[in-house]
mmCIF file of C-alpha atoms and ligand atoms in Angstrom:
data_model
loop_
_atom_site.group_PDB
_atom_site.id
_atom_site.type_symbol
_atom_site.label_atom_id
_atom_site.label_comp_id
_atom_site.label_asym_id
_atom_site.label_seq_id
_atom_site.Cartn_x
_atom_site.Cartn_y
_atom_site.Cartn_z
ATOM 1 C CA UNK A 1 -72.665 -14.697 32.644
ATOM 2 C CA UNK A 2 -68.830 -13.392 32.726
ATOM 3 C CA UNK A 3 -68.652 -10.119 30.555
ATOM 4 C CA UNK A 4 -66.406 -11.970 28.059
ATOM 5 C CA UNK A 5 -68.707 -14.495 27.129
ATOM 6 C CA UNK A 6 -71.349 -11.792 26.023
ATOM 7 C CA UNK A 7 -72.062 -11.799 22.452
ATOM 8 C CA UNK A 8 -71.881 -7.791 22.467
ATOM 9 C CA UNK A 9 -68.299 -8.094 24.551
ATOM 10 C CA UNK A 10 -65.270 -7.540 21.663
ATOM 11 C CA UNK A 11 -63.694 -10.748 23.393
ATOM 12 C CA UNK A 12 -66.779 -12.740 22.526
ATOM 13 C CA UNK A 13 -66.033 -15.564 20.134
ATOM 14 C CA UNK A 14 -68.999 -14.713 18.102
ATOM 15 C CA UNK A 15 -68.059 -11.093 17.123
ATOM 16 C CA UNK A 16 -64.631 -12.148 15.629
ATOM 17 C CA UNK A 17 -63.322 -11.754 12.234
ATOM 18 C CA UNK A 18 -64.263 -12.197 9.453
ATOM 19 C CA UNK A 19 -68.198 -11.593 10.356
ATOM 20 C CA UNK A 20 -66.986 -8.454 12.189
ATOM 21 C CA UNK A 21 -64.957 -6.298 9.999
ATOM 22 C CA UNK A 22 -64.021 -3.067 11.941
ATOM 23 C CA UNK A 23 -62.928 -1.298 8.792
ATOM 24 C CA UNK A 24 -66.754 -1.121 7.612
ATOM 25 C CA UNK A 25 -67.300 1.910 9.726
ATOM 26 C CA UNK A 26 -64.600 3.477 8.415
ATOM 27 C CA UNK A 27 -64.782 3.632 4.587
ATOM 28 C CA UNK A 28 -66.728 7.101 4.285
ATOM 29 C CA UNK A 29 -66.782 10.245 5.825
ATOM 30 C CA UNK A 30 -70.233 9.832 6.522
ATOM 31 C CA UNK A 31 -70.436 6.914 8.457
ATOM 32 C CA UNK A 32 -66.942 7.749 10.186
ATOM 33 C CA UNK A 33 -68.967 11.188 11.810
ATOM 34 C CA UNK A 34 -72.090 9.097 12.990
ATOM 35 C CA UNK A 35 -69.672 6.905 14.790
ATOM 36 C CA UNK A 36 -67.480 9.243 16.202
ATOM 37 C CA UNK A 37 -67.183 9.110 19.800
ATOM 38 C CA UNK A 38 -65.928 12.276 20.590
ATOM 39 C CA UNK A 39 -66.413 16.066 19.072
ATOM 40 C CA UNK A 40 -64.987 19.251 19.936
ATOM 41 C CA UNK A 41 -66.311 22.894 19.164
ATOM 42 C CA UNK A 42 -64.909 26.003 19.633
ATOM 43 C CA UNK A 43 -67.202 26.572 23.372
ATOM 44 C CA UNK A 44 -64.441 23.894 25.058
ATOM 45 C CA UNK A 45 -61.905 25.911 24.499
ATOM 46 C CA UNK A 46 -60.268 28.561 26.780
ATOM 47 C CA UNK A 47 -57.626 31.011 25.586
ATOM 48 C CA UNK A 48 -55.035 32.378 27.406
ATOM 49 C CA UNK A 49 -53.302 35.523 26.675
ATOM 50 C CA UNK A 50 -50.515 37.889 28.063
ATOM 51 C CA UNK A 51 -51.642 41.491 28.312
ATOM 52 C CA UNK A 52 -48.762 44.671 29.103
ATOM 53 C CA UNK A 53 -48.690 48.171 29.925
ATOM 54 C CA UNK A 54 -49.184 50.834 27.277
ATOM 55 C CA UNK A 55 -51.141 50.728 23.981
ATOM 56 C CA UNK A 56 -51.624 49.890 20.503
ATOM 57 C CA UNK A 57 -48.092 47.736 21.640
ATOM 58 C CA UNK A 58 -48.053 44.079 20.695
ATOM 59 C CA UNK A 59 -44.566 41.954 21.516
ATOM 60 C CA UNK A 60 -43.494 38.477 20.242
ATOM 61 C CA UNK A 61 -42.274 35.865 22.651
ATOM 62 C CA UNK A 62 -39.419 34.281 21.021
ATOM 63 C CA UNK A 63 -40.038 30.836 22.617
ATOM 64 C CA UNK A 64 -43.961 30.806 21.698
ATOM 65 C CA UNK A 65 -43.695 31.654 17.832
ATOM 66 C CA UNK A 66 -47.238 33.214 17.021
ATOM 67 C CA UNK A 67 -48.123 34.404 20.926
ATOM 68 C CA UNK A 68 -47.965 38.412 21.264
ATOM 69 C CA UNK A 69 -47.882 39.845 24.343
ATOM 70 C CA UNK A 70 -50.872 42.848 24.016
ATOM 71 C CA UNK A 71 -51.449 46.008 25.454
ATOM 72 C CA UNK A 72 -55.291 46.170 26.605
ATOM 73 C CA UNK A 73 -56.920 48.127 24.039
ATOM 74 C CA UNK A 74 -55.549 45.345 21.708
ATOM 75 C CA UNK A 75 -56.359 42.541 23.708
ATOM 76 C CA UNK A 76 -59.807 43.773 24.036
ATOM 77 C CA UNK A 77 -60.044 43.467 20.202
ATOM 78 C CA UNK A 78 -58.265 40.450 20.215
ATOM 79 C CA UNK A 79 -60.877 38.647 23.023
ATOM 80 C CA UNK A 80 -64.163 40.009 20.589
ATOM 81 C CA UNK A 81 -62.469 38.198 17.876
ATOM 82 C CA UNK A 82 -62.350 35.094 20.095
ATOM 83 C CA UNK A 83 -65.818 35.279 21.382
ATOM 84 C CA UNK A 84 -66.939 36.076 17.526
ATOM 85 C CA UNK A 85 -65.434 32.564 16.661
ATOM 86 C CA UNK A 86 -67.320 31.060 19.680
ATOM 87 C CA UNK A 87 -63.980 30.857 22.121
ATOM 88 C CA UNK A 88 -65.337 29.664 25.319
ATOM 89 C CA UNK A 89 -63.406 31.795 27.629
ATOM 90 C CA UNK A 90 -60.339 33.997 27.773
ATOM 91 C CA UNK A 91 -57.743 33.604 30.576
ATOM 92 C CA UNK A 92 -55.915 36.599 31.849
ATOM 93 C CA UNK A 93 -51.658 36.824 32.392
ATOM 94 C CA UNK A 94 -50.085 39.857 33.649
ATOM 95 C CA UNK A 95 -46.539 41.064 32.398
ATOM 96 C CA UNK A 96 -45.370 43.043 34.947
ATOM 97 C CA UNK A 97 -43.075 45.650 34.626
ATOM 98 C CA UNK A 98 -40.303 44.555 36.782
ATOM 99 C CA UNK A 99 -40.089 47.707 39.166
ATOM 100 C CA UNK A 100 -43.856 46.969 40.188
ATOM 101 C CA UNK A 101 -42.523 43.152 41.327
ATOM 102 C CA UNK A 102 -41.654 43.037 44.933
ATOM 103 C CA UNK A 103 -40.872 40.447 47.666
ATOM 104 C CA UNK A 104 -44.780 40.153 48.905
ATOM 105 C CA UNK A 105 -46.098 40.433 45.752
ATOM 106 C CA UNK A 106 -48.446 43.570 46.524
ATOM 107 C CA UNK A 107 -48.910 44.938 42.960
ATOM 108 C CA UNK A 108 -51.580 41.902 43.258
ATOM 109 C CA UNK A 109 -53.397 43.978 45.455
ATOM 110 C CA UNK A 110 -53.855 47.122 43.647
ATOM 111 C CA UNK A 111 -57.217 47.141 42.468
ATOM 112 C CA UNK A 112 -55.740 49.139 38.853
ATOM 113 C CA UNK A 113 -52.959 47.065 38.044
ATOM 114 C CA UNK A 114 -52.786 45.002 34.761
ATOM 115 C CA UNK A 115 -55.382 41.917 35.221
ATOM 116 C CA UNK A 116 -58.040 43.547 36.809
ATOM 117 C CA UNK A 117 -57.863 47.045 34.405
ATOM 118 C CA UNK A 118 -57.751 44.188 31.502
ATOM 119 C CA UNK A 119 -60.672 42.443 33.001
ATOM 120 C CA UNK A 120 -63.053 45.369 33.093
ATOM 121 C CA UNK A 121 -62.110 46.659 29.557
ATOM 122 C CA UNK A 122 -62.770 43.002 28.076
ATOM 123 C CA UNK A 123 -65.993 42.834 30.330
ATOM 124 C CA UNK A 124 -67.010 46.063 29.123
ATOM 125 C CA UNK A 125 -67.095 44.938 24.782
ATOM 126 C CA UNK A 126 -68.171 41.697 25.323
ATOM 127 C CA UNK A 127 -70.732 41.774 27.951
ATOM 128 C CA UNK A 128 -71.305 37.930 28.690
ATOM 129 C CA UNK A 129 -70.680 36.572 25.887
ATOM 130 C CA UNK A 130 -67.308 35.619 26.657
ATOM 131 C CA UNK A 131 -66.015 33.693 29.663
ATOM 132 C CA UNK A 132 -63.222 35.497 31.929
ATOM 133 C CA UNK A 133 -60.989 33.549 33.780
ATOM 134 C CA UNK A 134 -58.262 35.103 36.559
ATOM 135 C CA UNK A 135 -55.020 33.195 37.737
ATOM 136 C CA UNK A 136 -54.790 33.913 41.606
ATOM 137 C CA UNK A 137 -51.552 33.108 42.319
ATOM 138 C CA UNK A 138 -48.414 35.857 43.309
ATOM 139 C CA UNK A 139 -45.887 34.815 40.460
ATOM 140 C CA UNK A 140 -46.488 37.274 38.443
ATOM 141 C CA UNK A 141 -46.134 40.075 40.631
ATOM 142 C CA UNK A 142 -43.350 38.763 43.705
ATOM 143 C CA UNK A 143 -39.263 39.656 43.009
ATOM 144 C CA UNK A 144 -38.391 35.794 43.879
ATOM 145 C CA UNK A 145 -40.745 34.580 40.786
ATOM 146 C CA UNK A 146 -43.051 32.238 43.246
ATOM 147 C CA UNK A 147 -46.224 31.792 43.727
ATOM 148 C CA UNK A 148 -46.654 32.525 47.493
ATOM 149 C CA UNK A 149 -45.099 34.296 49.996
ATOM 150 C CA UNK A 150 -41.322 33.756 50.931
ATOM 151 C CA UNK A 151 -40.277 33.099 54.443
ATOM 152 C CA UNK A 152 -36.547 32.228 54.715
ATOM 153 C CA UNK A 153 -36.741 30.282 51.233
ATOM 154 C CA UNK A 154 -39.931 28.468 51.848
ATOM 155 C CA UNK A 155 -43.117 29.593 50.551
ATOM 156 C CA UNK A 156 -45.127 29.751 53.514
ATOM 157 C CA UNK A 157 -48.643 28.180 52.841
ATOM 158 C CA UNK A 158 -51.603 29.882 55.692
ATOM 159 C CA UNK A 159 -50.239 33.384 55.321
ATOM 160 C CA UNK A 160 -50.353 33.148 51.465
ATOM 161 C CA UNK A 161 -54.147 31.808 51.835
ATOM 162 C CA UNK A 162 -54.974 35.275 53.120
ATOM 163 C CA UNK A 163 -53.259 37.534 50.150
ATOM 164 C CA UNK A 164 -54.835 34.908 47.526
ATOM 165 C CA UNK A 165 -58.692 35.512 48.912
ATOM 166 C CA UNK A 166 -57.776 39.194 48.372
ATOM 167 C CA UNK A 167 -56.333 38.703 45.001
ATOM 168 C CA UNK A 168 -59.820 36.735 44.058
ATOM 169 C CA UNK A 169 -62.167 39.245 45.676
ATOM 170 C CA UNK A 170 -60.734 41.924 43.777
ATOM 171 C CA UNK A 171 -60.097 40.208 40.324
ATOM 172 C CA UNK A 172 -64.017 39.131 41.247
ATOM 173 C CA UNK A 173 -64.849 42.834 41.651
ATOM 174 C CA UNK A 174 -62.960 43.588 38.060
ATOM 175 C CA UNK A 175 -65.431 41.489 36.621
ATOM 176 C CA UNK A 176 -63.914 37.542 36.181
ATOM 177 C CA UNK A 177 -66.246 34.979 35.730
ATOM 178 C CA UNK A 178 -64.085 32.441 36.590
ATOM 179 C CA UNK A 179 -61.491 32.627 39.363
ATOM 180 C CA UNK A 180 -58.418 30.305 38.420
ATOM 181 C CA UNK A 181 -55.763 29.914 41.322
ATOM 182 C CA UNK A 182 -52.759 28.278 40.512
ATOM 183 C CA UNK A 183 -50.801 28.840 43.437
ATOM 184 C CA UNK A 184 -51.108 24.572 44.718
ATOM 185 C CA UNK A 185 -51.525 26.338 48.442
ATOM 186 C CA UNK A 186 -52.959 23.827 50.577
ATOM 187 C CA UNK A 187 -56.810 24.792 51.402
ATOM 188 C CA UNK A 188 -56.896 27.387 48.956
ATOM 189 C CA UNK A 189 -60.091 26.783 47.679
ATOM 190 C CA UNK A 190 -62.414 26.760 50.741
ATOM 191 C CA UNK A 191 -60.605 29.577 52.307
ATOM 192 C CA UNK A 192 -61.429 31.696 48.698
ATOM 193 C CA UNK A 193 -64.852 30.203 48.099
ATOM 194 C CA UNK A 194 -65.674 31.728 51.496
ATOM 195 C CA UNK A 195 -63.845 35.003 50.400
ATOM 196 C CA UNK A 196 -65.913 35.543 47.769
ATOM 197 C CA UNK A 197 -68.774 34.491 49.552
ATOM 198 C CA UNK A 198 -68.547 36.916 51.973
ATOM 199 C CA UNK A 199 -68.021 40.005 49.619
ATOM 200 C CA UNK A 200 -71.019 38.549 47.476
ATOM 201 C CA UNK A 201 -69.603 36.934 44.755
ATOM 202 C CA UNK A 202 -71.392 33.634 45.182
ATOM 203 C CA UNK A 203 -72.378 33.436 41.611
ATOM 204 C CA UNK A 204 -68.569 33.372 40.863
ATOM 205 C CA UNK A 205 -67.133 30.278 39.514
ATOM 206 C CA UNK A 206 -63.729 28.434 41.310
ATOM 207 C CA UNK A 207 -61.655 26.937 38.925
ATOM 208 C CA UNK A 208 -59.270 25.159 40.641
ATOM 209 C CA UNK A 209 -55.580 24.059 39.334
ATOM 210 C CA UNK A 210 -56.209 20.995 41.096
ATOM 211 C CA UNK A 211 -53.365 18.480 39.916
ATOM 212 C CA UNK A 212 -50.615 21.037 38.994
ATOM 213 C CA UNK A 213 -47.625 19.392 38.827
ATOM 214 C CA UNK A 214 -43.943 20.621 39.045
ATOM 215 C CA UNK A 215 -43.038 20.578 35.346
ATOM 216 C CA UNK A 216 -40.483 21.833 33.317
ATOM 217 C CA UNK A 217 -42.840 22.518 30.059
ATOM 218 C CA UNK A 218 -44.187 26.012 31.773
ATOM 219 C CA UNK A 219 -40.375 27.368 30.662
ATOM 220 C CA UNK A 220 -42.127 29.638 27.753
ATOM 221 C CA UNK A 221 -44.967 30.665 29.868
ATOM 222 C CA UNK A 222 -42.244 32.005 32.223
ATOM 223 C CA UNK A 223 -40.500 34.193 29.337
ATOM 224 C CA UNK A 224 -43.990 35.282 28.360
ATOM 225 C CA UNK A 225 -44.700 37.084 31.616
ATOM 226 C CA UNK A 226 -41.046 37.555 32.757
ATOM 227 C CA UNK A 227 -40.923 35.633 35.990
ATOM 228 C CA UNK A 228 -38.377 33.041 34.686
ATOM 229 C CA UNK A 229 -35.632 35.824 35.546
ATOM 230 C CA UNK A 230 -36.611 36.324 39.132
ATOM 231 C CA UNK A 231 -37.558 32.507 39.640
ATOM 232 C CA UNK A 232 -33.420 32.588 38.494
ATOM 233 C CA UNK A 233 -33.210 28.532 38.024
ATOM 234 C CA UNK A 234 -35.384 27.704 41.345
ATOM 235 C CA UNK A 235 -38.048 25.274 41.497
ATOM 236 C CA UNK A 236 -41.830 25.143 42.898
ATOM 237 C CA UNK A 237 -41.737 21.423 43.951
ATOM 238 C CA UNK A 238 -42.238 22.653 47.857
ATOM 239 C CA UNK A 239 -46.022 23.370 45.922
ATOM 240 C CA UNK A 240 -46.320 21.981 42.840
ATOM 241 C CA UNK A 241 -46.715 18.251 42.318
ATOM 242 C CA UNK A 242 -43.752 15.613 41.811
ATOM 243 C CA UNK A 243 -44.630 14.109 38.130
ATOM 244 C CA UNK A 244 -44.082 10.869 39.166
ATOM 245 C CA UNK A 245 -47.503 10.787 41.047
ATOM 246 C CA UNK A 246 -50.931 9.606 40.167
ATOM 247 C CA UNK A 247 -52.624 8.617 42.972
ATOM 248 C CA UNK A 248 -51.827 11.654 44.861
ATOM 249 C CA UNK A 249 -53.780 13.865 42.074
ATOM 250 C CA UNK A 250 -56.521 12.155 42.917
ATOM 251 C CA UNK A 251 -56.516 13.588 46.585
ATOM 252 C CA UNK A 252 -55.467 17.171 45.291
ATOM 253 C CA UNK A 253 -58.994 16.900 43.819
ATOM 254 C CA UNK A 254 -61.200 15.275 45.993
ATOM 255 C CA UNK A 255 -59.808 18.095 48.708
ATOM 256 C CA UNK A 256 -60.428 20.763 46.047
ATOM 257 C CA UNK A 257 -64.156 19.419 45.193
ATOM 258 C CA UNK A 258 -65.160 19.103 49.026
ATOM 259 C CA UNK A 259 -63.909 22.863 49.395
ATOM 260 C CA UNK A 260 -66.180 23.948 47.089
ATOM 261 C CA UNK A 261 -64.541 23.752 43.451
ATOM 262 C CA UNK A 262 -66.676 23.717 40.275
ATOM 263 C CA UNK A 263 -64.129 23.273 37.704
ATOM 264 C CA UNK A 264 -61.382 21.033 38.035
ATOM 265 C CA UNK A 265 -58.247 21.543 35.991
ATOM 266 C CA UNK A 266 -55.260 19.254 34.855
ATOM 267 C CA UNK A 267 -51.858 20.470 34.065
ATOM 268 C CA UNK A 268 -49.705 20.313 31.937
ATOM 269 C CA UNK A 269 -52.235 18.272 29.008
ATOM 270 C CA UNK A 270 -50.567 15.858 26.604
ATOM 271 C CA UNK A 271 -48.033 14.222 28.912
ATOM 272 C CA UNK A 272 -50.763 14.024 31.771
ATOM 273 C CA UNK A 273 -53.460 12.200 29.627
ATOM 274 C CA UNK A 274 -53.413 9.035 32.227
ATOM 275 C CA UNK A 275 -54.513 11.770 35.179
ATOM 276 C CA UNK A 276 -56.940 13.235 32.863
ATOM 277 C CA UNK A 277 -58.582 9.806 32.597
ATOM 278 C CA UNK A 278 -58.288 8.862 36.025
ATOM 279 C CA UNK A 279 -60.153 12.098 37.167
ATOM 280 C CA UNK A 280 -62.635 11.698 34.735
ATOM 281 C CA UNK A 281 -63.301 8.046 35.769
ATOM 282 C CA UNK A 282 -63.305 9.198 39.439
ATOM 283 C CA UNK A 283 -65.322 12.475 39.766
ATOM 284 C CA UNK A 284 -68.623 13.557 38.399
ATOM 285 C CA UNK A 285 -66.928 16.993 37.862
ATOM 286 C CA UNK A 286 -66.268 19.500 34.823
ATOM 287 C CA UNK A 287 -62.608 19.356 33.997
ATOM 288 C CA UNK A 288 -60.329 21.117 32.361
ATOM 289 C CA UNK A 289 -56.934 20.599 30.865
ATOM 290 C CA UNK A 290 -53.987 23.011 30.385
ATOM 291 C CA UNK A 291 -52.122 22.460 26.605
ATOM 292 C CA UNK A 292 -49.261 24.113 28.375
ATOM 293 C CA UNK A 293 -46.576 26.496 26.829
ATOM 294 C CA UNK A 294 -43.649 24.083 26.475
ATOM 295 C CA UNK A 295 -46.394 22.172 24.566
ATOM 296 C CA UNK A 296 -47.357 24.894 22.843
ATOM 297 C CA UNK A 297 -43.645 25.364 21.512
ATOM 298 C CA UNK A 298 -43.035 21.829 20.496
ATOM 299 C CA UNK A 299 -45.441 21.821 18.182
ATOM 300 C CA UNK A 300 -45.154 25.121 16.799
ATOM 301 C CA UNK A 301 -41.416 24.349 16.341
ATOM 302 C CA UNK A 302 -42.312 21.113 14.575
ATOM 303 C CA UNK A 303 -44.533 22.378 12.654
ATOM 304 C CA UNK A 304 -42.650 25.653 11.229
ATOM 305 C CA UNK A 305 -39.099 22.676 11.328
ATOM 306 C CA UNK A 306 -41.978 20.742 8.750
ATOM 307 C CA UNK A 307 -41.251 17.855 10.662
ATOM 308 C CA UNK A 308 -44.883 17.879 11.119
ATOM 309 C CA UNK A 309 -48.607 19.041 9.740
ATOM 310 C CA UNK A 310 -49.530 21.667 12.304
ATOM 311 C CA UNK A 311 -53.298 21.766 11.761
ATOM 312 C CA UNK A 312 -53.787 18.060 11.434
ATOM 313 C CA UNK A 313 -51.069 17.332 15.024
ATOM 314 C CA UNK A 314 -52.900 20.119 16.691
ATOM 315 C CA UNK A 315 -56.428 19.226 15.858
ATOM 316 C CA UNK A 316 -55.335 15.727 16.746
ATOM 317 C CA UNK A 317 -54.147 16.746 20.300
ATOM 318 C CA UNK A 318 -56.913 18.613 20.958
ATOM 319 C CA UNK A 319 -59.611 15.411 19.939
ATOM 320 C CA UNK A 320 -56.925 14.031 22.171
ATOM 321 C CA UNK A 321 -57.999 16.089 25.454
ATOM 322 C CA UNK A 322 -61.880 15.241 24.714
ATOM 323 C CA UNK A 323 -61.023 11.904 24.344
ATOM 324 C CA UNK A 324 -59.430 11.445 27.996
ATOM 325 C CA UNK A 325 -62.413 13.052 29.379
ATOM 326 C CA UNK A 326 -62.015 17.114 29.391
ATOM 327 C CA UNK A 327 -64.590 19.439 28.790
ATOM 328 C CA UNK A 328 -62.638 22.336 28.903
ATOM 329 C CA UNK A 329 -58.952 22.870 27.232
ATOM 330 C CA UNK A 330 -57.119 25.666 28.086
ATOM 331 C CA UNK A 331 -55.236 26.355 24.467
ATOM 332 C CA UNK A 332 -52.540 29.140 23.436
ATOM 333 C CA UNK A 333 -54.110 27.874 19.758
ATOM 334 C CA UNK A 334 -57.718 28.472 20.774
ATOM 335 C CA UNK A 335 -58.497 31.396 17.615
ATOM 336 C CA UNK A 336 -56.579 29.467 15.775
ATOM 337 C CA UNK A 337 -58.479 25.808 16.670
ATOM 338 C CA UNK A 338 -61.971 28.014 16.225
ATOM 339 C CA UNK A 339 -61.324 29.127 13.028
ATOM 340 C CA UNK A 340 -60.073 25.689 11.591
ATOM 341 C CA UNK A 341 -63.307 24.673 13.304
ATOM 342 C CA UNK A 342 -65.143 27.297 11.311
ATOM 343 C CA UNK A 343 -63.727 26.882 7.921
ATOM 344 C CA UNK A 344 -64.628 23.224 7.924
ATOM 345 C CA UNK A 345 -67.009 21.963 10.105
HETATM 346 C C1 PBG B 401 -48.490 30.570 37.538
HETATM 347 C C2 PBG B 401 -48.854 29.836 36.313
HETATM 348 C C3 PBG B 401 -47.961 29.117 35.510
HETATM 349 C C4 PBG B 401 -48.670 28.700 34.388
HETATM 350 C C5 PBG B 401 -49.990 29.154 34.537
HETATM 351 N N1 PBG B 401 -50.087 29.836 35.757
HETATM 352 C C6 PBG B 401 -46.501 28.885 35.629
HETATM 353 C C7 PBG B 401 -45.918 28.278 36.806
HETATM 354 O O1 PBG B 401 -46.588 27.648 37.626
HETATM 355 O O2 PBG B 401 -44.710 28.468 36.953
HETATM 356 C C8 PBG B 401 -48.058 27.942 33.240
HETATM 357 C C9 PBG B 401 -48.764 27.984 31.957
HETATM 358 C C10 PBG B 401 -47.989 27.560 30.780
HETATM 359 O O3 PBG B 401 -46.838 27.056 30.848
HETATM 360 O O4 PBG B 401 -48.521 27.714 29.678
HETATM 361 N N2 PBG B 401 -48.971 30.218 38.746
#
């Protein structure tokens, strides 16, 4: 029997209108929950968050209306708050000061600079009840803005591998849970599984930014933790994936998985729903998905413009994610998201 001529199959002849009305399972709220297909709750989401020097400082990002850059102390607060409303995880961004930015990147290295001192405080007040997740990557510390190492104007990709499994083992040692690179180095994730391996960090989860594509929507992100001045107009595509591609994603993660990833990730979100659903359909894997900044700014924008409802187009974007097949979504509106959550469940 052919799928199509199945009396269950919506192509069937026998389920068409008007015995089937679709609109039945729709008239009240009650019967539109028990058919629901997907749900969200405040334990997918992951929060990222861009922590300075000093304290009791907070600083707005002009291009992510709502964001504040935050000294530790406040962050910690901040990050309790998060893990009150039941916030998954938190993930970690350095601002660093620009004198501490060089052309290797080695303020990655220093076992007191920003991440990991931000790390151990949150670790500290909130024990585990809150996720920590650590971007290995050397943007936010190199003078060039990139992710890797710089020889003659290329990143180069084996000596960068070697920096990066130092990066994790220390971030590891600060206390992440969750060890995020998001460099797109070829082979990163076997050589920093075995990394942290080796030091004894085999409990420590690999998140890996598996499909991470070349995109123009990080712009904000790149304010928020100043690299966008020493990137000066250059692009990553020598790393990052060209956004035309699909079926290339789909290597990025089976390479990722076989070296040892637990978490996949997808990046940017909305316009990358198709390779969201593709990966999904492909791998039995947790995923994740990035609601980037530029994403972040279009609908804050929108929504303070009142060209749109910012609760309802948010909510909707996030149902969105689940829909495609995420587990995880990495949100700048992840208190926010909770609390809606909260207030009316
Ligand atoms: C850096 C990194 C970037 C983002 C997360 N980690 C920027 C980039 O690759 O240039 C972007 C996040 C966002 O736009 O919200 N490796």
């Amino acid at each position: 029997m052919t799928h199509a001529s199945s009396p269950l199959s919506p192509l069937s002849p026998l389920g068409g209108f008007p015995q089937t009305r679709l609109r039945r399972t729709r008239r009240w709220d009650w019967v539109r929950a028990m058919v629901q297909e997907t749900q969200l709750s405040a334990s997918n989401l992951i929060w990222p968050i861009f922590v300075i020097e000093g304290t009791e400082r907070t600083e707005p990002i002009a291009t992510m209306p709502g964001v504040e850059r935050m000294s530790i102390d406040i962050a910690v607060r901040a990050a309790e708050r998060a893990a009150e409303l039941g916030v998954g995880a938190v993930a970690i961004f350095p601002v660093t000061p620009a004198q501490k930015k060089s052309l290797r990147g080695d303020e990655a290295l220093v076992a007191g600079n920003l991440i990991c001192t931000a790390t151990r405080a949150i670790r500290e007040r909130c024990k585990d009840s809150l996720g920590i997740v650590c971007d290995v990557a050397l943007d936010p510390y190199t003078s060039h803005g990139h992710d890797g190492i710089m020889v003659d104007d290329y990143i180069v990709n084996d000596p960068t591998l070697e920096v990066l499994c130092q990066q994790a083992v220390l971030q590891a040692q600060a206390g992440a849970s969750v060890i995020a690179p998001s460099d797109m180095m070829d082979g990163r994730i076997g050589a920093i599984r075995k990394a942290l391996d080796q030091a004894g960090f085999e409990h420590v989860i690999l998140m890996s930014y598996a499909a991470k594509y070349a995109s123009a929507f990080y712009g904000p992100f790149r304010d928020a933790v100043g690299s966008a001045k020493n990137l000066g107009g250059a692009s990553k595509k020598t790393y990052q994936m060209d956004p035309a591609n699909s079926d290339e994603a789909i290597r990025e993660v089976a390479f990722d998985i076989q070296e040892g990833a637990d978490i996949v990730m997808v990046k940017p979100g909305m316009p990358y729903l198709d390779i969201v659903r593709r990966i999904h359909d492909q791998f039995s894997i947790p995923l994740a998905v990035y609601q980037v900044s530029g994403e972040y700014a279009m609908l804050k924008f929108a929504a303070q413009g009142s060209a749109i409802n910012e609760e309802a187009c948010v909510m909707e974007s996030m149902l969105a994610f689940r829909r495609a097949g995420a587990d995880a979504i990495l949100t700048y509106f992840a208190p926010q998201v909770a609390t809606w959550l909260a207030s009316h469940p």
